[in-house]
Coordinates of C-alpha atoms in Angstrom, one line a residue:
M1 CA 103.6 95.1 236.1
Q2 CA 101.6 96.5 233.2
R3 CA 103.1 95.6 229.8
I4 CA 103.0 98.2 226.9
S5 CA 102.6 96.9 223.4
L6 CA 105.1 97.6 220.6
S7 CA 102.5 99.2 218.4
K8 CA 101.6 101.8 221.0
V9 CA 105.3 102.7 221.5
F10 CA 105.7 103.2 217.7
L11 CA 102.6 105.5 217.6
Y12 CA 103.8 107.6 220.5
S13 CA 107.2 108.0 218.9
I14 CA 105.8 109.3 215.6
T15 CA 103.5 111.7 217.3
F16 CA 106.4 113.2 219.3
L17 CA 108.6 113.5 216.3
F18 CA 106.2 115.5 214.2
T19 CA 105.3 117.7 217.2
G20 CA 109.0 118.6 217.7
V21 CA 109.6 119.4 214.1
A22 CA 106.6 121.8 214.1
F23 CA 107.9 123.7 217.1
A24 CA 111.4 123.9 215.8
Q25 CA 110.2 125.3 212.4
E26 CA 108.2 127.9 214.1
D27 CA 111.2 129.2 216.1
E28 CA 113.4 129.4 213.0
E29 CA 111.0 131.5 210.9
G30 CA 111.1 134.1 213.6
D31 CA 114.9 134.5 213.1
I32 CA 115.1 135.0 209.2
D33 CA 115.6 138.7 208.1
T34 CA 113.5 140.2 205.4
E35 CA 115.6 140.5 202.2
R36 CA 115.6 139.6 198.5
L37 CA 117.1 136.2 197.4
I38 CA 118.3 135.7 193.8
I39 CA 119.0 132.1 192.7
V40 CA 121.2 131.6 189.6
K41 CA 121.0 128.3 187.7
P42 CA 122.4 127.3 184.3
Y43 CA 119.9 127.0 181.4
S44 CA 119.3 123.3 180.6
P45 CA 117.0 123.0 177.6
T46 CA 115.1 119.8 177.1
V47 CA 113.2 118.3 174.1
S48 CA 109.7 117.2 174.7
D49 CA 108.7 113.8 173.5
A50 CA 107.4 113.8 169.9
F51 CA 104.2 112.1 168.9
K52 CA 103.1 110.9 165.5
V53 CA 99.9 112.0 164.0
K54 CA 97.9 109.0 162.9
Q55 CA 97.3 108.7 159.2
T56 CA 93.8 107.3 159.7
P57 CA 91.9 109.3 162.3
V58 CA 89.5 107.6 164.7
I59 CA 86.0 108.5 163.9
N60 CA 84.0 109.1 167.0
D61 CA 80.5 109.6 165.5
S62 CA 77.4 108.1 166.8
T63 CA 75.8 108.4 163.4
E64 CA 78.4 106.3 161.6
N65 CA 76.8 103.7 159.3
K66 CA 78.0 100.2 159.8
K67 CA 78.3 97.8 156.9
K68 CA 75.8 95.1 156.7
Q69 CA 76.9 91.5 156.5
V70 CA 75.7 89.8 153.4
S71 CA 75.5 86.1 153.0
Y72 CA 74.7 84.4 149.7
D73 CA 74.8 80.9 148.2
I74 CA 75.8 79.7 144.6
F75 CA 73.5 77.2 143.0
S76 CA 75.4 75.5 140.0
F77 CA 73.8 73.4 137.4
P78 CA 75.2 71.8 134.2
V79 CA 74.7 73.3 130.7
A80 CA 74.4 71.0 127.7
S81 CA 76.8 71.7 124.7
T82 CA 77.6 69.9 121.5
F83 CA 80.7 72.0 120.6
T84 CA 84.0 70.1 120.6
P85 CA 87.1 72.3 120.1
A86 CA 89.8 71.0 117.7
K87 CA 93.2 70.2 119.1
G88 CA 95.8 72.8 118.3
T89 CA 99.0 71.9 116.5
A90 CA 102.3 73.8 116.5
A91 CA 103.1 75.6 113.3
G92 CA 106.0 74.2 111.4
V93 CA 109.0 76.6 110.9
T94 CA 111.3 75.9 108.0
R95 CA 114.9 76.4 109.0
K96 CA 117.7 76.4 106.5
S97 CA 120.7 74.5 107.6
M98 CA 123.9 76.6 107.8
P99 CA 126.3 75.6 105.1
R100 CA 129.5 74.1 106.4
L101 CA 132.6 76.3 105.8
Y102 CA 135.8 74.7 104.7
D103 CA 139.3 76.0 104.9
N104 CA 140.3 75.1 101.3
Y105 CA 138.8 75.6 97.9
A106 CA 139.9 74.4 94.4
S107 CA 138.3 75.1 91.0
L108 CA 139.2 74.1 87.5
G109 CA 137.5 74.8 84.2
F110 CA 138.1 74.3 80.5
G111 CA 136.5 76.0 77.5
N112 CA 136.8 76.7 73.8
Y113 CA 139.7 78.8 72.5
S114 CA 141.7 76.4 74.8
N115 CA 140.8 78.6 77.7
I116 CA 141.8 77.4 81.2
A117 CA 140.7 78.9 84.5
A118 CA 142.1 77.5 87.8
E119 CA 141.8 78.8 91.4
F120 CA 143.1 77.4 94.7
Y121 CA 142.8 78.9 98.2
S122 CA 143.9 77.3 101.4
T123 CA 144.1 78.3 105.1
I124 CA 146.3 76.3 107.4
N125 CA 145.9 76.8 111.2
L126 CA 149.2 76.4 112.9
D127 CA 148.4 77.4 116.4
R128 CA 145.9 79.5 118.4
G129 CA 145.6 82.7 116.5
K130 CA 148.2 81.8 113.9
E131 CA 147.5 80.8 110.3
V132 CA 149.1 80.5 106.9
S133 CA 147.1 81.3 103.7
I134 CA 147.9 80.3 100.1
G135 CA 146.3 81.6 96.9
L136 CA 146.8 80.6 93.3
V137 CA 145.0 82.0 90.3
H138 CA 145.6 81.1 86.6
N139 CA 143.8 82.2 83.4
S140 CA 145.1 81.4 80.0
S141 CA 144.0 81.0 76.4
Q142 CA 145.8 79.6 73.3
G143 CA 144.0 82.3 71.2
G144 CA 142.2 81.7 67.9
I145 CA 140.4 85.0 67.2
D146 CA 139.5 84.9 63.5
E147 CA 140.3 88.6 62.9
A148 CA 143.7 88.4 64.6
R149 CA 146.6 88.1 62.1
L150 CA 149.2 87.7 64.8
D151 CA 149.5 85.2 67.7
D152 CA 146.8 86.2 70.4
K153 CA 147.4 83.8 73.2
F154 CA 147.9 85.0 76.8
Y155 CA 148.8 83.7 80.3
D156 CA 148.2 85.3 83.7
T157 CA 149.3 83.4 86.8
G158 CA 149.5 84.8 90.3
L159 CA 150.7 83.1 93.6
E160 CA 150.4 84.6 97.1
I161 CA 151.4 83.3 100.5
G162 CA 150.6 85.0 103.8
Y163 CA 151.1 84.5 107.5
K164 CA 148.9 86.1 110.2
A165 CA 149.2 86.0 114.0
Q166 CA 146.8 87.2 116.7
Q167 CA 148.6 88.5 119.8
R168 CA 147.1 89.8 123.0
N169 CA 146.9 93.5 122.0
F170 CA 147.7 93.5 118.3
T171 CA 147.5 91.5 115.1
W172 CA 150.3 91.3 112.6
G173 CA 151.0 89.6 109.3
V174 CA 153.3 89.3 106.4
D175 CA 152.7 88.2 102.8
A176 CA 154.7 87.5 99.6
G177 CA 153.5 87.0 96.0
F178 CA 154.6 86.5 92.5
Q179 CA 152.8 87.2 89.2
H180 CA 153.7 86.2 85.6
Q181 CA 151.8 87.5 82.6
V182 CA 152.3 86.8 78.9
Y183 CA 150.5 88.8 76.1
N184 CA 150.9 89.5 72.4
W185 CA 150.6 92.8 70.5
Y186 CA 148.2 91.2 68.0
G187 CA 146.0 94.2 67.4
I188 CA 146.7 95.8 64.1
P189 CA 144.0 98.3 62.9
D190 CA 142.2 97.9 59.6
Y191 CA 144.0 101.1 58.4
F192 CA 147.3 99.2 58.2
Q193 CA 147.5 96.0 56.1
P194 CA 151.0 94.5 56.4
T195 CA 152.0 91.8 53.9
D196 CA 152.5 88.2 55.0
I197 CA 156.3 88.7 54.8
E198 CA 156.0 91.7 57.1
L199 CA 153.8 89.8 59.5
A200 CA 156.3 86.9 59.6
G201 CA 159.0 89.3 60.8
I202 CA 156.9 90.5 63.7
D203 CA 157.4 89.0 67.2
P204 CA 154.4 90.2 69.1
Q205 CA 155.0 88.3 72.4
H206 CA 155.9 90.2 75.6
S207 CA 155.8 89.2 79.2
Y208 CA 155.7 90.8 82.6
Y209 CA 156.6 89.7 86.1
A210 CA 155.9 91.1 89.5
A211 CA 157.3 90.1 93.0
T212 CA 155.8 91.6 96.1
F213 CA 156.4 91.7 99.8
G214 CA 154.0 93.2 102.4
A215 CA 153.5 93.5 106.1
N216 CA 150.8 94.9 108.4
I217 CA 150.1 95.5 112.0
D218 CA 146.9 96.5 113.8
M219 CA 147.0 97.7 117.4
E220 CA 144.1 97.6 119.8
Q221 CA 145.4 100.1 122.4
G222 CA 147.6 103.3 122.3
I223 CA 147.9 106.1 119.9
F224 CA 149.4 103.9 117.2
D225 CA 146.4 102.4 115.3
E226 CA 147.8 100.5 112.3
A227 CA 150.4 100.4 109.6
K228 CA 150.7 98.8 106.2
F229 CA 153.9 98.2 104.1
K230 CA 154.1 97.1 100.5
Y231 CA 157.1 96.6 98.2
R232 CA 156.7 95.5 94.6
R233 CA 159.3 94.8 91.9
F234 CA 157.9 94.9 88.4
G235 CA 159.6 94.3 85.0
D236 CA 159.2 93.0 81.5
N237 CA 161.3 91.0 79.0
F238 CA 162.5 94.3 77.4
G239 CA 164.7 95.3 80.3
S240 CA 162.1 97.6 82.0
G241 CA 162.1 97.7 85.8
E242 CA 160.2 99.4 88.5
N243 CA 160.4 99.6 92.3
H244 CA 157.4 100.8 94.3
V245 CA 157.5 101.2 98.1
K246 CA 154.5 102.4 100.1
W247 CA 154.2 102.7 103.9
T248 CA 151.0 104.1 105.5
P249 CA 151.0 104.3 109.4
K250 CA 147.9 105.6 111.2
L251 CA 147.8 107.4 114.6
E252 CA 144.9 108.4 116.9
F253 CA 145.2 111.1 119.5
P254 CA 142.4 111.8 122.1
V255 CA 141.7 115.5 122.3
V256 CA 138.7 116.8 124.4
E257 CA 136.7 113.6 124.2
Q258 CA 137.4 113.4 120.4
L259 CA 139.8 111.3 118.5
I260 CA 142.1 113.0 116.0
G261 CA 143.1 110.5 113.4
T262 CA 146.3 111.1 111.5
E263 CA 147.5 109.1 108.5
L264 CA 151.1 109.4 107.3
S265 CA 152.1 108.2 103.8
F266 CA 155.5 107.4 102.3
D267 CA 155.3 106.7 98.6
F268 CA 158.4 106.0 96.6
V269 CA 158.7 104.8 93.0
N270 CA 161.5 104.7 90.6
G271 CA 162.0 102.9 87.3
N272 CA 163.6 102.7 83.9
F273 CA 162.9 101.8 80.3
D274 CA 165.7 100.4 78.2
E275 CA 163.7 100.8 75.0
S276 CA 162.5 103.8 73.0
Y277 CA 159.8 104.2 70.4
E278 CA 161.0 104.5 66.8
N279 CA 164.4 105.6 68.0
L280 CA 162.9 108.8 69.4
P281 CA 164.6 110.2 72.5
V282 CA 162.5 109.7 75.6
S283 CA 163.0 110.1 79.3
N284 CA 163.9 106.5 80.3
Q285 CA 164.4 107.2 84.0
Y286 CA 161.8 108.3 86.5
G287 CA 161.6 108.6 90.3
F288 CA 159.3 110.2 92.8
F289 CA 159.1 110.4 96.6
N290 CA 155.9 111.7 98.1
L291 CA 155.5 112.4 101.8
G292 CA 152.0 113.1 103.1
V293 CA 150.2 113.8 106.4
A294 CA 146.4 113.8 106.7
P295 CA 144.8 114.7 110.1
S296 CA 141.1 114.3 110.5
I297 CA 138.4 114.4 113.1
Q298 CA 135.0 112.8 113.1
I299 CA 131.9 114.3 114.5
Q300 CA 128.9 112.0 114.9
N301 CA 125.5 112.1 116.6
E302 CA 122.3 110.2 116.0
D303 CA 121.6 111.3 112.5
L304 CA 124.7 113.4 111.4
S305 CA 128.2 112.2 110.7
V306 CA 130.9 114.5 109.5
N307 CA 134.6 113.8 108.9
L308 CA 136.8 117.0 108.7
G309 CA 140.3 116.6 107.4
A310 CA 143.0 117.7 105.0
Q311 CA 146.1 116.2 103.5
L312 CA 149.5 117.9 103.0
V313 CA 151.8 116.3 100.5
Y314 CA 155.4 117.1 99.6
S315 CA 156.4 115.6 96.3
M316 CA 160.0 115.3 95.1
D317 CA 160.8 114.6 91.4
I318 CA 164.1 112.9 91.9
E319 CA 165.2 112.8 88.2
N320 CA 164.3 116.4 87.4
E321 CA 165.1 117.8 90.9
D322 CA 161.7 119.5 91.0
N323 CA 159.8 119.6 94.3
N324 CA 156.2 120.7 94.9
L325 CA 153.9 121.1 97.9
Y326 CA 150.2 120.1 97.6
L327 CA 147.2 120.7 99.9
Y328 CA 144.0 118.6 99.5
P329 CA 140.6 118.6 101.2
K330 CA 139.4 115.5 103.0
V331 CA 135.8 116.4 104.0
T332 CA 132.9 114.0 104.0
G333 CA 129.5 114.0 105.7
S334 CA 126.1 112.3 105.7
Y335 CA 122.7 113.1 107.3
R336 CA 119.7 110.8 107.8
V337 CA 116.9 113.0 106.5
A338 CA 114.3 110.2 106.7
G339 CA 115.9 107.4 108.6
D340 CA 117.1 104.6 106.3
Y341 CA 114.8 105.8 103.5
F342 CA 116.9 108.8 102.6
I343 CA 120.4 109.6 103.6
A344 CA 122.0 112.7 102.1
Y345 CA 125.8 112.8 101.7
A346 CA 128.4 115.1 100.3
G347 CA 132.2 115.5 100.2
A348 CA 135.2 117.2 98.8
E349 CA 138.3 115.1 98.5
G350 CA 141.6 115.3 96.6
E351 CA 144.9 113.4 96.4
L352 CA 148.3 113.1 94.7
K353 CA 148.0 109.8 92.8
Q354 CA 151.2 108.1 92.1
N355 CA 151.0 106.4 88.7
T356 CA 153.1 103.3 88.0
Y357 CA 154.1 101.2 85.1
Y358 CA 152.5 98.2 86.8
E359 CA 149.1 99.9 87.0
F360 CA 149.2 101.0 83.4
V361 CA 149.9 97.3 82.3
Q362 CA 147.0 96.0 84.4
E363 CA 144.6 98.4 82.8
N364 CA 146.0 98.0 79.3
P365 CA 148.4 95.1 78.7
F366 CA 149.2 96.3 75.2
V367 CA 151.2 99.3 76.1
S368 CA 154.8 99.7 74.8
P369 CA 157.8 99.6 77.2
T370 CA 158.5 103.3 76.4
L371 CA 156.0 105.1 78.7
L372 CA 156.2 108.4 80.5
V373 CA 155.4 107.8 84.2
A374 CA 154.4 110.8 86.4
P375 CA 151.9 111.4 89.3
T376 CA 148.4 112.9 88.8
D377 CA 147.4 116.0 90.9
K378 CA 143.7 115.3 91.7
Q379 CA 143.0 118.8 93.0
Y380 CA 139.4 118.1 94.2
D381 CA 136.5 115.8 93.7
I382 CA 133.3 117.5 94.9
Y383 CA 130.2 115.3 95.1
L384 CA 126.6 115.4 96.4
G385 CA 124.3 112.5 96.6
G386 CA 121.6 110.6 98.3
K387 CA 121.1 106.9 99.2
G388 CA 118.5 104.9 101.0
K389 CA 115.7 102.5 100.2
F390 CA 112.2 102.6 98.7
T391 CA 111.2 99.5 100.5
D392 CA 112.9 96.8 102.5
Q393 CA 113.7 95.0 99.2
I394 CA 114.7 98.0 97.0
S395 CA 117.6 100.4 97.7
Y396 CA 119.1 103.2 95.7
N397 CA 122.2 105.4 95.4
I398 CA 122.5 108.6 93.2
R399 CA 125.5 111.0 93.0
G400 CA 126.7 113.9 91.0
S401 CA 130.3 115.1 91.1
Y402 CA 132.7 117.7 89.6
K403 CA 136.4 116.7 89.4
S404 CA 139.6 118.5 88.4
E405 CA 142.7 116.5 87.6
V406 CA 146.1 117.9 86.5
N407 CA 148.3 115.5 84.5
K408 CA 145.6 112.9 84.1
P409 CA 147.0 110.0 82.0
M410 CA 145.2 108.7 78.9
F411 CA 146.1 105.8 76.6
I412 CA 146.7 106.9 73.0
H413 CA 147.5 104.7 70.0
N414 CA 151.2 104.8 69.2
P415 CA 152.1 106.2 65.7
Y416 CA 153.4 104.2 62.8
V417 CA 156.5 105.4 60.9
A418 CA 157.7 103.5 57.8
T419 CA 161.4 102.8 57.9
G420 CA 162.0 100.7 54.9
N421 CA 163.9 97.5 55.6
T422 CA 164.9 98.5 59.1
P423 CA 163.6 95.8 61.5
K424 CA 161.1 96.9 64.0
E425 CA 160.3 95.8 67.5
G426 CA 157.1 93.9 68.2
Y427 CA 155.4 97.0 69.6
E428 CA 156.3 99.3 66.7
N429 CA 153.9 97.9 64.1
F430 CA 150.9 100.2 64.7
N431 CA 149.8 97.8 67.5
S432 CA 150.7 99.3 70.8
F433 CA 149.7 102.2 73.1
G434 CA 151.5 105.0 74.9
V435 CA 150.4 107.5 77.6
V436 CA 149.7 111.2 77.2
Y437 CA 148.9 113.6 80.1
D438 CA 146.5 116.5 80.1
D439 CA 144.5 118.6 82.6
V440 CA 141.0 117.3 82.6
T441 CA 137.8 118.3 84.3
T442 CA 135.0 115.8 84.6
V443 CA 131.3 116.2 85.4
S444 CA 129.7 112.8 86.2
F445 CA 126.4 111.4 87.3
F446 CA 126.0 108.0 88.9
G447 CA 123.0 105.9 89.8
E448 CA 122.4 102.5 91.3
L449 CA 119.5 100.3 92.2
Q450 CA 119.6 97.1 94.2
F451 CA 116.8 94.6 94.5
A452 CA 116.9 92.1 97.3
L453 CA 113.7 90.4 96.5
S454 CA 114.5 87.5 98.8
D455 CA 117.4 85.8 100.4
D456 CA 117.9 83.8 97.3
F457 CA 117.5 86.5 94.6
N458 CA 119.5 89.7 94.3
V459 CA 119.9 92.2 91.4
R460 CA 122.2 95.2 91.1
L461 CA 122.0 97.7 88.3
N462 CA 124.2 100.8 88.0
G463 CA 125.4 103.4 85.4
T464 CA 127.7 106.3 85.1
Y465 CA 127.7 109.2 82.7
N466 CA 130.8 111.3 82.3
N467 CA 131.3 114.6 80.5
Y468 CA 135.0 115.4 80.0
S469 CA 136.9 118.6 79.1
A470 CA 140.6 118.5 78.2
D471 CA 142.9 121.5 78.3
T472 CA 145.5 120.9 75.4
Q473 CA 144.4 117.7 73.7
D474 CA 141.6 117.8 71.1
E475 CA 139.7 115.1 73.0
V476 CA 140.0 112.8 75.9
W477 CA 141.3 109.5 74.5
N478 CA 139.9 106.1 75.3
L479 CA 137.6 107.3 78.0
P480 CA 133.9 106.4 77.5
E481 CA 131.1 108.8 78.3
F482 CA 128.9 106.0 79.6
E483 CA 129.5 102.9 81.6
G484 CA 127.0 100.5 83.1
S485 CA 126.7 97.1 84.6
L486 CA 124.0 94.5 85.7
A487 CA 124.6 91.7 88.1
L488 CA 122.2 89.0 89.1
D489 CA 122.5 86.1 91.6
Y490 CA 119.8 83.5 92.1
Q491 CA 119.8 80.4 94.4
I492 CA 117.2 78.5 92.4
T493 CA 116.9 75.5 94.7
E494 CA 119.1 74.0 97.4
K495 CA 121.1 72.3 94.6
W496 CA 120.9 74.7 91.7
F497 CA 122.3 78.2 91.5
A498 CA 122.8 80.7 88.7
G499 CA 124.1 84.2 88.0
A500 CA 124.3 86.7 85.2
S501 CA 126.3 89.9 84.4
M502 CA 126.3 92.5 81.7
F503 CA 128.7 95.3 81.0
A504 CA 128.0 98.3 78.7
V505 CA 130.7 100.7 77.5
G506 CA 130.0 103.8 75.4
E507 CA 131.9 105.3 72.5
R508 CA 135.5 106.4 72.9
N509 CA 137.7 108.8 71.0
V510 CA 140.9 107.6 69.5
Y511 CA 143.8 109.2 67.6
L512 CA 145.5 107.7 64.5
D513 CA 148.9 108.7 63.3
F514 CA 150.1 106.7 60.3
Q515 CA 153.1 107.7 58.2
G516 CA 153.5 105.0 55.6
V517 CA 155.4 104.9 52.3
Q518 CA 152.4 105.5 50.1
S519 CA 149.9 107.2 52.5
T520 CA 150.1 109.4 55.5
Y521 CA 147.3 110.6 57.8
Q522 CA 146.7 112.0 61.2
T523 CA 143.1 111.9 62.3
K524 CA 140.7 111.4 65.1
G525 CA 138.3 108.4 65.2
T526 CA 135.6 106.9 67.3
M527 CA 135.4 103.4 68.8
D528 CA 132.0 101.8 68.8
A529 CA 130.1 101.1 72.0
Y530 CA 129.8 97.5 73.1
L531 CA 127.8 95.2 75.3
D532 CA 129.2 92.1 77.0
A533 CA 126.6 89.6 78.5
N534 CA 127.7 86.6 80.6
L535 CA 125.8 83.7 82.3
R536 CA 126.8 81.0 84.8
V537 CA 125.0 78.0 86.1
G538 CA 126.0 75.6 88.9
Y539 CA 124.8 72.4 90.6
K540 CA 125.9 71.2 94.0
L541 CA 126.4 67.4 94.1
N542 CA 127.1 67.7 97.8
D543 CA 128.5 70.1 100.4
R544 CA 132.0 69.7 98.9
L545 CA 131.7 69.1 95.1
S546 CA 129.9 71.4 92.7
L547 CA 129.7 71.5 88.9
F548 CA 129.5 74.7 86.9
A549 CA 129.1 76.0 83.3
R550 CA 129.8 79.6 82.1
G551 CA 129.1 81.4 78.9
N552 CA 130.8 84.8 78.2
N553 CA 130.2 87.3 75.4
L554 CA 126.8 85.6 74.7
L555 CA 126.0 88.2 72.0
T556 CA 128.9 86.7 70.0
E557 CA 130.2 90.1 69.2
N558 CA 134.0 90.5 68.5
Y559 CA 133.9 94.0 70.1
R560 CA 137.1 96.0 70.5
P561 CA 138.0 97.3 74.0
W562 CA 141.2 98.8 72.4
L563 CA 141.8 100.0 68.9
G564 CA 142.7 97.0 66.7
Y565 CA 142.1 94.4 69.4
P566 CA 139.1 92.2 68.8
T567 CA 138.0 89.9 71.6
Q568 CA 137.1 86.3 71.5
G569 CA 133.5 85.6 70.4
L570 CA 131.2 83.3 72.3
Q571 CA 133.1 81.6 75.1
V572 CA 131.9 78.5 76.8
M573 CA 133.5 76.9 79.8
A574 CA 132.7 74.0 82.1
G575 CA 134.3 72.7 85.3
A576 CA 134.1 71.7 88.9
S577 CA 134.9 73.2 92.3
Y578 CA 135.8 71.3 95.5
Q579 CA 135.9 72.4 99.1
F580 CA 137.7 70.5 101.8
D581 CA 139.7 70.5 105.0
W582 CA 143.2 69.2 105.4

């Protein structure tokens, strides 16, 4: 039996299959009718593959030049040299050691005229952010002025104790103080020459005392910014007494990315005088209560700074039942015209200044306890000036101003009235001052130069010229046309230091009213100008102990700051100061 291979069977099967399909297809094509076929298929968009254009194209150029390979060798050989560079050394820098700061300071000095000057300051740290401060100042003299015919000694002692605490969002503190002053009405003008018997009957001594209490708070957040409170009780040994209370809170309100600052003020003063002058009737009682509000806004950019504000004050005269309303400008501004070399500034400001018996005594301790106390309406003070520097060592400041004041107080010499054998008080012997008020306008010019020639040598020189115009008084009394000062500080060496000062005061107008038994006159006079030069020298023995010597009134002139009151001549004092920690 003949065998058929598997490969031949497979070949025959494939051939038969394709032949059958061909015949079947041919039979089907003959049965399809002729007609139009429409095939509907949904649109399926596709995105072709993106390709990136090459940044650097391929150059296919048969003429492209190829870089030639270069090979080279370096042949080194030594060069003879006789130059030898010097070794560099670091430049020395002189550094001053920072002086150690101590919490406590004491100073004591003695001089001629039995003068004594003592100071003591101390800070005691109780806890973190809490401290107690103590300050004591004493100045006294046993007198001895040759031209004084009455006792001319004086004492001035002040003590102040304070407490301060730092909290998380605010700082607060309280303080209390006491001051005692003793003076003598020793100044009798040359126009009056009392006899020795009359002098023996005069008791010129008078004394003042002041007790104060204060409090303050400073907030870091919120619309309440800060507030200060001060109460002072002031009196003398003639029964006079005065209470002064002042409270000034400050608020800040944010408005359209600007801060509106508002300062409130509550100023109350009342007092009495038990004495009268020459038995003349005077108003022995006074009392004023001033309420003020002063809003302001500050506008500032790189070179310009402007503060726009105003103050409204309602004043009540308690004794006379007379109330008034005042409006004052509070506008200031500055502009950097040439950087720090020239800064122009201007302003218009006013205020209702509450005068007090205490302030009159501090300016002129020889007033009588019979004063008229009233506030001053400072309507406006318009000024224009410029400040800056000529060099890094020399700076300047010049200013011109025009000021109008209603009820400006001026010291005037009290009159003398002969009363026969009637005993007089110590202030009724042509040796005291009263206060007179008038409407005064002032045109003034101020200039100042400062020389910072080095860290160890500084000089400051300034002067002011005033031109006054009074309304009802013939002149302005005891107000100088010119005032000037010179101050110098010099650290000579690490151990030696020195300083000098000079004060110049121009002529002043005074009024004399003398009604004696044999002669009577009422006339104007002029007080001479004077110059007061002072010098001080010190030597540091160590960081704690220093010695000093001072000379005052070096021109040895017994000038008169007030009519009839000569000053001490050349005054020399020596002493020591000591710094320490508890």
